[in-house]
C-alpha atoms as one frame of an Amber mdcrd trajectory, in Angstrom:
protein
 -16.954  22.358 -17.705 -17.120  21.432 -14.091 -14.491  22.815 -11.732 -13.332
  20.279  -8.942 -11.135  21.304  -6.078  -9.056  18.507  -4.530  -8.234  18.981
  -0.760  -5.493  16.537   0.235  -3.123  16.353   3.163  -0.188  16.077   0.684
   0.754  14.895  -3.036   3.155  12.007  -1.959   3.135   8.485  -2.163   0.142
   6.394  -3.482  -2.378   9.224  -3.111  -0.159  11.536  -5.136   0.120   8.988
  -7.891  -3.579   8.444  -7.881  -4.793  12.002  -7.709  -2.306  13.208 -10.375
  -3.282  10.419 -12.694  -6.992  11.060 -12.179  -6.589  14.785 -12.636  -4.367
  14.640 -15.874  -6.795  12.116 -17.477  -9.899  13.884 -16.605  -8.540  17.114
 -17.992  -7.531  15.395 -21.175 -10.870  13.313 -21.912 -13.537  14.985 -20.041
 -12.405  18.839 -20.056 -12.941  19.430 -16.607 -11.026  22.014 -14.670  -9.189
  20.758 -11.619  -7.146  22.560  -8.819  -5.481  21.032  -5.572  -4.854  22.321
  -2.416  -2.229  20.343  -0.638  -2.221  21.091   3.161   1.349  20.464   3.756
   4.566  20.817   1.730   5.614  17.735  -0.088   8.818  15.497   0.841   8.988
  14.646  -2.840   7.556  16.860  -5.855   7.273  14.512  -8.674   3.413  14.504
  -8.776   3.243  18.249  -8.032   5.343  18.906 -10.955   3.377  16.535 -13.107
   0.178  18.346 -12.305   1.590  21.838 -12.701   3.005  20.720 -16.150  -0.557
  19.554 -17.057  -1.863  22.900 -16.343  -3.503  21.991 -13.034  -2.972  24.718
 -10.337  -1.453  23.369  -7.159  -1.585  25.485  -3.908   0.783  24.178  -1.068
  -0.170  24.748   2.570  -2.790  27.310   1.910  -3.643  29.643   4.523  -7.296
  29.337   6.110  -8.378  32.233   3.963  -6.989  30.995   0.761  -8.705  27.536
   1.344 -12.018  29.277   2.118 -11.676  31.227  -1.123 -10.788  28.098  -3.143
 -13.783  26.099  -1.666 -16.208  28.906  -2.564 -15.104  29.167  -6.071 -15.270
  25.473  -6.925 -18.233  23.578  -8.304 -17.320  20.308  -6.435 -15.007  19.697
  -3.365 -13.297  16.427  -3.455 -11.687  15.461  -0.221  -8.882  13.006  -0.473
  -9.485  11.409   2.822  -7.785   9.396   5.500  -6.956   9.937   9.212  -4.369
  12.583   8.594  -4.633  15.354  11.194  -4.062  18.170   8.553  -7.305  17.115
   6.843  -9.404  17.052   9.846  -7.981  20.339  11.074  -8.861  21.820   7.693
 -12.345  20.667   8.015 -13.098  21.596  11.553 -10.736  24.510  12.639 -13.117
  27.168  10.789 -16.442  27.241   9.323 -16.229  26.428   5.499 -18.354  27.727
   2.735 -21.073  25.673   1.241 -20.276  22.965  -0.908 -21.081  19.891  -3.074
 -19.000  17.482  -1.079 -17.378  14.267  -2.536 -14.987  12.271  -0.445 -12.577
   9.747  -1.909 -11.530   7.395   1.024  -7.937   6.126   0.849  -8.326   3.621
   3.669 -10.546   0.774   4.194 -12.273   1.591   7.331 -12.531  -2.122   8.285
 -10.090  -1.940  11.178  -7.863   0.945  12.311  -8.529   3.698  11.410 -12.252
   3.646  11.406 -14.369   5.930   9.162 -16.848   8.407  10.767 -19.971   7.186
   9.395 -21.576  10.667   9.753 -19.084  11.861   7.186 -20.487   9.058   4.720
 -24.033  10.294   5.265 -23.105  13.861   4.859 -21.310  13.716   1.660 -23.113
  14.012  -1.660 -20.672  11.155  -2.838 -18.490   8.830  -0.804 -16.269   6.763
  -2.598 -14.308   3.859  -1.427 -11.002   2.620  -3.162 -11.575  -1.164  -2.625
 -14.697  -3.158  -2.592 -13.436  -4.580   0.625 -14.896  -1.693   2.286 -18.418
  -2.329   1.311 -18.345  -4.805   4.192 -18.921  -1.809   6.385 -22.528  -1.617
   4.802 -23.367  -4.569   6.853 -22.612  -2.664  10.017 -24.162   0.612   8.932
 -27.003  -0.324   6.477 -27.614   0.640   2.924 -26.268   4.045   2.145 -26.998
   5.253  -1.417 -24.082   7.573  -1.968 -21.533   5.114  -1.285 -19.633   3.753
  -4.458 -16.179   2.241  -5.358 -13.627   3.771  -7.484 -10.177   2.033  -7.192
  -7.097   4.410  -6.725  -5.025   1.983  -8.907  -4.370   3.367 -12.115  -1.528
   3.752 -14.716  -1.012   0.160 -14.774  -1.278  -0.071 -18.703   1.627   2.279
 -18.701   3.921  -0.063 -16.719   6.644  -1.625 -18.836   6.395  -5.175 -19.242
   9.711  -7.139 -19.438  10.033 -10.362 -20.967   9.817 -13.352 -18.695  12.035
 -16.439 -19.384  11.277 -19.810 -18.025  14.267 -20.410 -16.040  14.756 -22.660
 -13.032  15.745 -20.088 -10.597  13.281 -18.098  -8.734  13.789 -14.353  -7.479
  11.512 -13.451  -4.598  10.996  -9.870  -3.311   8.836  -7.717  -0.994   8.128
  -4.035  -2.138   6.658  -1.634   0.470   6.403  -0.516   3.849   8.209  -2.262
   6.563   6.135  -0.953   9.287   4.368  -3.690  11.170   0.944  -1.918  10.983
   1.286  -2.848   7.300   3.719  -5.792   6.821   2.633  -8.990   8.667   4.497
  -9.112  12.130   5.425 -12.714  11.479   6.648 -12.171   8.138  10.036 -13.699
   8.842   8.396 -16.670  10.281   6.509 -17.338   7.135   9.471 -16.959   5.039
  11.626 -19.181   7.357   9.286 -22.094   6.355  10.663 -22.221   2.907  13.116
 -24.837   2.779  15.045 -24.180  -0.621  18.757 -23.752  -1.163  20.051 -20.048
  -1.140  16.398 -18.808  -0.759  16.276 -15.106   0.113  13.674 -12.191  -0.266
  14.921  -8.753  -1.599  13.330  -6.092   0.546  12.539  -2.828  -1.121  11.429
   0.072   0.931  12.308   2.401   3.780  14.190   0.404   6.258  12.317   1.363
   9.396  12.117  -2.115  11.031  15.304  -3.407   9.578  17.097  -4.256  12.829
  13.813  -6.009  14.212  13.555  -8.117  11.032  17.238  -9.166  10.935  17.018
 -10.069  14.587  14.143 -12.234  13.807  15.921 -14.019  11.056  18.952 -14.678
  13.303  16.875 -15.967  16.044  15.442 -18.530  13.402  18.803 -19.540  12.296
  18.327 -17.846   8.778  20.646 -14.635   8.884  20.707 -14.533   5.077  16.849
 -14.655   4.591  16.414 -11.055   3.841  18.299  -8.817   1.525  17.624  -5.169
   2.258  18.062  -2.655  -0.568  16.236   0.282   0.849  14.131   2.851  -0.928
  14.155   2.938  -4.664  12.835   5.655  -6.845  12.819   3.365  -9.858  10.399
   0.784  -8.844  10.004  -0.776 -12.388  13.534  -1.677 -12.420  13.400  -3.578
  -9.237  10.193  -5.389 -10.342  11.932  -6.401 -13.360  14.182  -8.605 -11.482
  11.693 -10.476  -9.400   9.755 -13.509 -10.569   7.381 -13.651  -7.144   6.288
 -10.896  -4.984   5.674 -12.205  -1.416   3.248  -9.432  -0.171   2.180 -10.782
   3.270   0.404  -7.915   5.132  -1.008  -7.527   8.579  -4.466  -8.949   8.456
  -5.796  -5.766  10.094  -3.970  -3.277   7.871  -5.368  -0.090   6.590  -4.645
  -0.408   2.758  -7.099  -0.699  -0.095  -5.957  -0.508  -3.860  -2.370  -1.563
  -3.092  -0.672   0.041  -5.824   2.566  -2.012  -5.172   0.756  -5.295  -5.647
  -0.908  -3.961  -8.655   2.420  -2.579 -10.163   4.053  -5.895  -9.579   1.267
  -8.014 -11.348   1.139  -5.484 -14.322   4.934  -6.476 -14.795   4.261 -10.056
 -14.662   5.522 -10.703 -11.247   3.573 -13.518  -9.641   1.890 -12.329  -6.208
   1.638 -14.443  -3.209  -0.621 -12.848  -0.643  -2.432 -13.623   2.524  -6.329
 -14.245   2.573  -7.001 -10.626   3.736  -9.989  -8.642   2.305  -8.219  -6.172
   0.121  -5.946  -8.579  -1.413  -8.716 -11.044  -2.200 -10.350  -8.406  -4.401
  -7.178  -7.985  -6.410  -5.827 -11.534  -6.600  -7.636 -14.600  -7.816  -6.179
 -17.627  -6.452  -4.445 -19.812  -9.071  -5.368 -17.522 -11.904  -3.639 -14.267
 -11.212  -1.600 -15.334  -8.046  -1.702 -17.449  -4.969  -3.389 -16.804  -1.754
  -1.848 -18.538   1.350  -2.923 -18.737   4.777  -0.085 -20.407   6.850   3.735
 -20.629   6.536   3.418 -24.267   5.257   1.073 -22.884   2.480   3.886 -20.338
   1.579   6.559 -22.944   1.722   4.639 -25.267  -0.591   3.716 -22.642  -3.077
   7.242 -21.425  -3.382   8.614 -24.778  -3.852   5.972 -25.446  -6.633   6.647
 -22.082  -8.369  10.376 -22.773  -8.320  10.007 -26.239  -9.869   7.431 -25.116
 -12.417   8.332 -22.228 -14.687   5.360 -23.131 -16.820   2.879 -22.397 -14.083
   4.852 -19.381 -13.044   4.555 -17.929 -16.656   0.850 -18.718 -16.823   0.184
 -16.828 -13.585   2.172 -13.983 -14.445   0.609 -13.578 -17.884  -3.008 -13.773
 -16.307  -1.960 -11.217 -13.698  -0.529  -8.715 -16.163  -3.470  -8.960 -18.515
  -6.043  -8.498 -15.765  -4.272  -5.571 -14.147  -3.412  -3.723 -17.265  -7.091
  -3.866 -18.660  -8.747  -3.082 -15.445  -6.535  -0.435 -13.420  -6.315   2.321
 -15.902  -6.638   6.247 -15.478  -9.056   6.153 -18.407 -11.427   3.906 -16.382
 -10.862   5.821 -13.173 -11.596   9.213 -14.959 -14.726   7.745 -16.536 -15.984
   6.620 -13.318 -15.393  10.069 -11.689 -17.053  11.830 -14.650 -20.164   9.964
 -13.944 -20.170  10.939 -10.271 -19.322  14.576 -10.975 -22.085  14.885 -13.491
 -24.707  13.289 -10.930 -23.848  15.726  -8.059 -23.321  18.813 -10.071 -26.963
  19.271 -10.428 -27.632  19.605  -6.494 -27.321  22.776  -4.717 -24.311  23.626
  -2.561 -24.944  23.215   1.162 -23.152  23.918   4.509 -21.706  20.892   6.214
 -21.042  20.918  10.143 -17.884  19.106  10.281 -17.482  19.714  13.916 -20.588
  17.934  14.677 -18.993  14.812  12.851 -15.575  14.991  14.402 -16.063  16.913
  17.664 -14.864  20.190  18.935 -11.172  19.498  19.949  -8.192  17.752  18.452
  -8.502  14.934  20.991 -12.124  14.362  19.605 -10.902  14.574  16.111  -8.497
  11.689  16.774 -11.146   9.669  18.753 -13.387  10.068  15.660 -11.193   7.596
  13.799 -10.927   4.898  16.671 -12.804   1.757  16.473 -15.384   0.939  19.143
 -13.139  -1.684  20.841  -9.948   0.507  20.788  -7.802   1.443  23.690  -8.655
   5.000  23.479 -12.504   4.339  23.753 -11.557   3.740  27.414 -10.073   7.298
  27.553  -6.709   5.956  28.338  -7.558   4.515  31.741  -6.608   1.085  30.836
  -2.905  -0.202  30.296  -2.210  -0.067  26.642  -1.084  -3.148  24.758   2.783
  -3.191  23.802   3.881  -2.152  20.587   4.323  -5.690  19.243   0.798  -6.511
  19.772  -0.949  -3.417  18.322   2.045  -1.628  16.342  -0.653   1.094  14.845
  -0.800   2.729  18.238   2.973   3.478  18.249   3.363   4.712  14.717   5.094
   8.106  14.312   2.736   8.994  11.543  -0.371   7.197   9.981  -2.901   9.201
  12.174  -1.530   7.910  15.555  -1.713   9.982  18.664   2.006  10.961  18.104
   1.024  12.129  14.500  -1.811  14.274  16.137   0.618  15.570  18.911   2.952
  16.893  16.185   0.004  18.945  14.984  -1.559  19.660  18.249   1.033  19.610
  21.066  -0.980  21.583  23.562  -4.028  19.390  23.718  -4.049  17.573  27.199
  -5.870  14.430  26.361  -3.415  13.709  23.348  -0.426  14.594  25.711  -1.682
  12.042  28.266  -2.409   9.370  25.938   1.036   9.801  24.285   2.725   9.644
  27.585   1.105   6.580  28.638   1.957   4.733  25.396   5.601   5.918  25.819
   5.508   4.313  29.269   4.085   0.939  28.528   5.413   0.437  25.036   8.513
  -1.399  26.105   9.349  -2.223  22.408   8.114   1.150  21.202  10.383   1.560
  18.096  10.804   5.221  17.964
């Protein structure tokens, strides 16, 4: 039996679903012992409760001493990794015991945030969550410890409501309304659709609702979007949709796209843009549609509305593919192979400060692409929020997120003040 310690910023959202599903399946089928150190208290306890019910110990907001002891006791330390200030603080604030290091990376690294490549080289195993991230090997060269294990799982457990071939078409979008994820021209794409009474159900936190509504009014389509807010019962919402219009920012940070997978598992036909992560999930005209322009979208929506038989064909193929491929059993089997490969190696020390730097500002810079505004040390005028929305996030590893954790850092404070000054449409 191998003891795996998972260190994660939290157990919420997509990472909570993936980690809890992996651990419960691994304990059941492989007999490994898992424990979790969640570095901050959760807003929602669903996945924490599921883990504890399965017999997996979960320690919330551990002290430095508690984290040190947990690492020392583990056979393998698995970092659930993205550019969250809590994770880099845990790695860099104090020297840590020797470990066998596995990193499961929950961002693509293709755009913002970047992935510190020295961390990839340091780990005994570095696992991406989407094949799209393998494009990074073209920049950095072959790296034998790099593999891919999708964080999408449990799709075979999703309900599959019967789909009737009817003339009406119900379209929706489910997920973040933040423009670092949602395409900034989402409304303009939708406005190209010229069907009577066409509207899109918007399911998710309503952070940018006023902006999106203003865009609809400006295009003369005030009723184009129907905002439903956050919903706990995702399956019930998806059961009412025929088509998921999932148009994301081309430089978004996502990988496995659980929302997209859940929709496909339930027989909702996806329409996505030709972005790297989505291309590795949706096969054009077999499991969904890939569009590039508003005109493409308008043509495909009109076609799907007029052709229930083609809608059913795509829906069935999407559900079959996702339910067969994105399961916790496959996920746990892949991890079991990697656990067994690295358990034979000796534990060793990792100098995380050499990777990320000595100060919180350096830790933040470690995630910035080479051509980012911050690579200029903030001397240039930053772009407005409408052009580079990720700079102006309150969370998601932004300057403001790091400032919440390290308010006394002078460089972070300087960058934050300059962004507030020049971000004329700063949404917060």
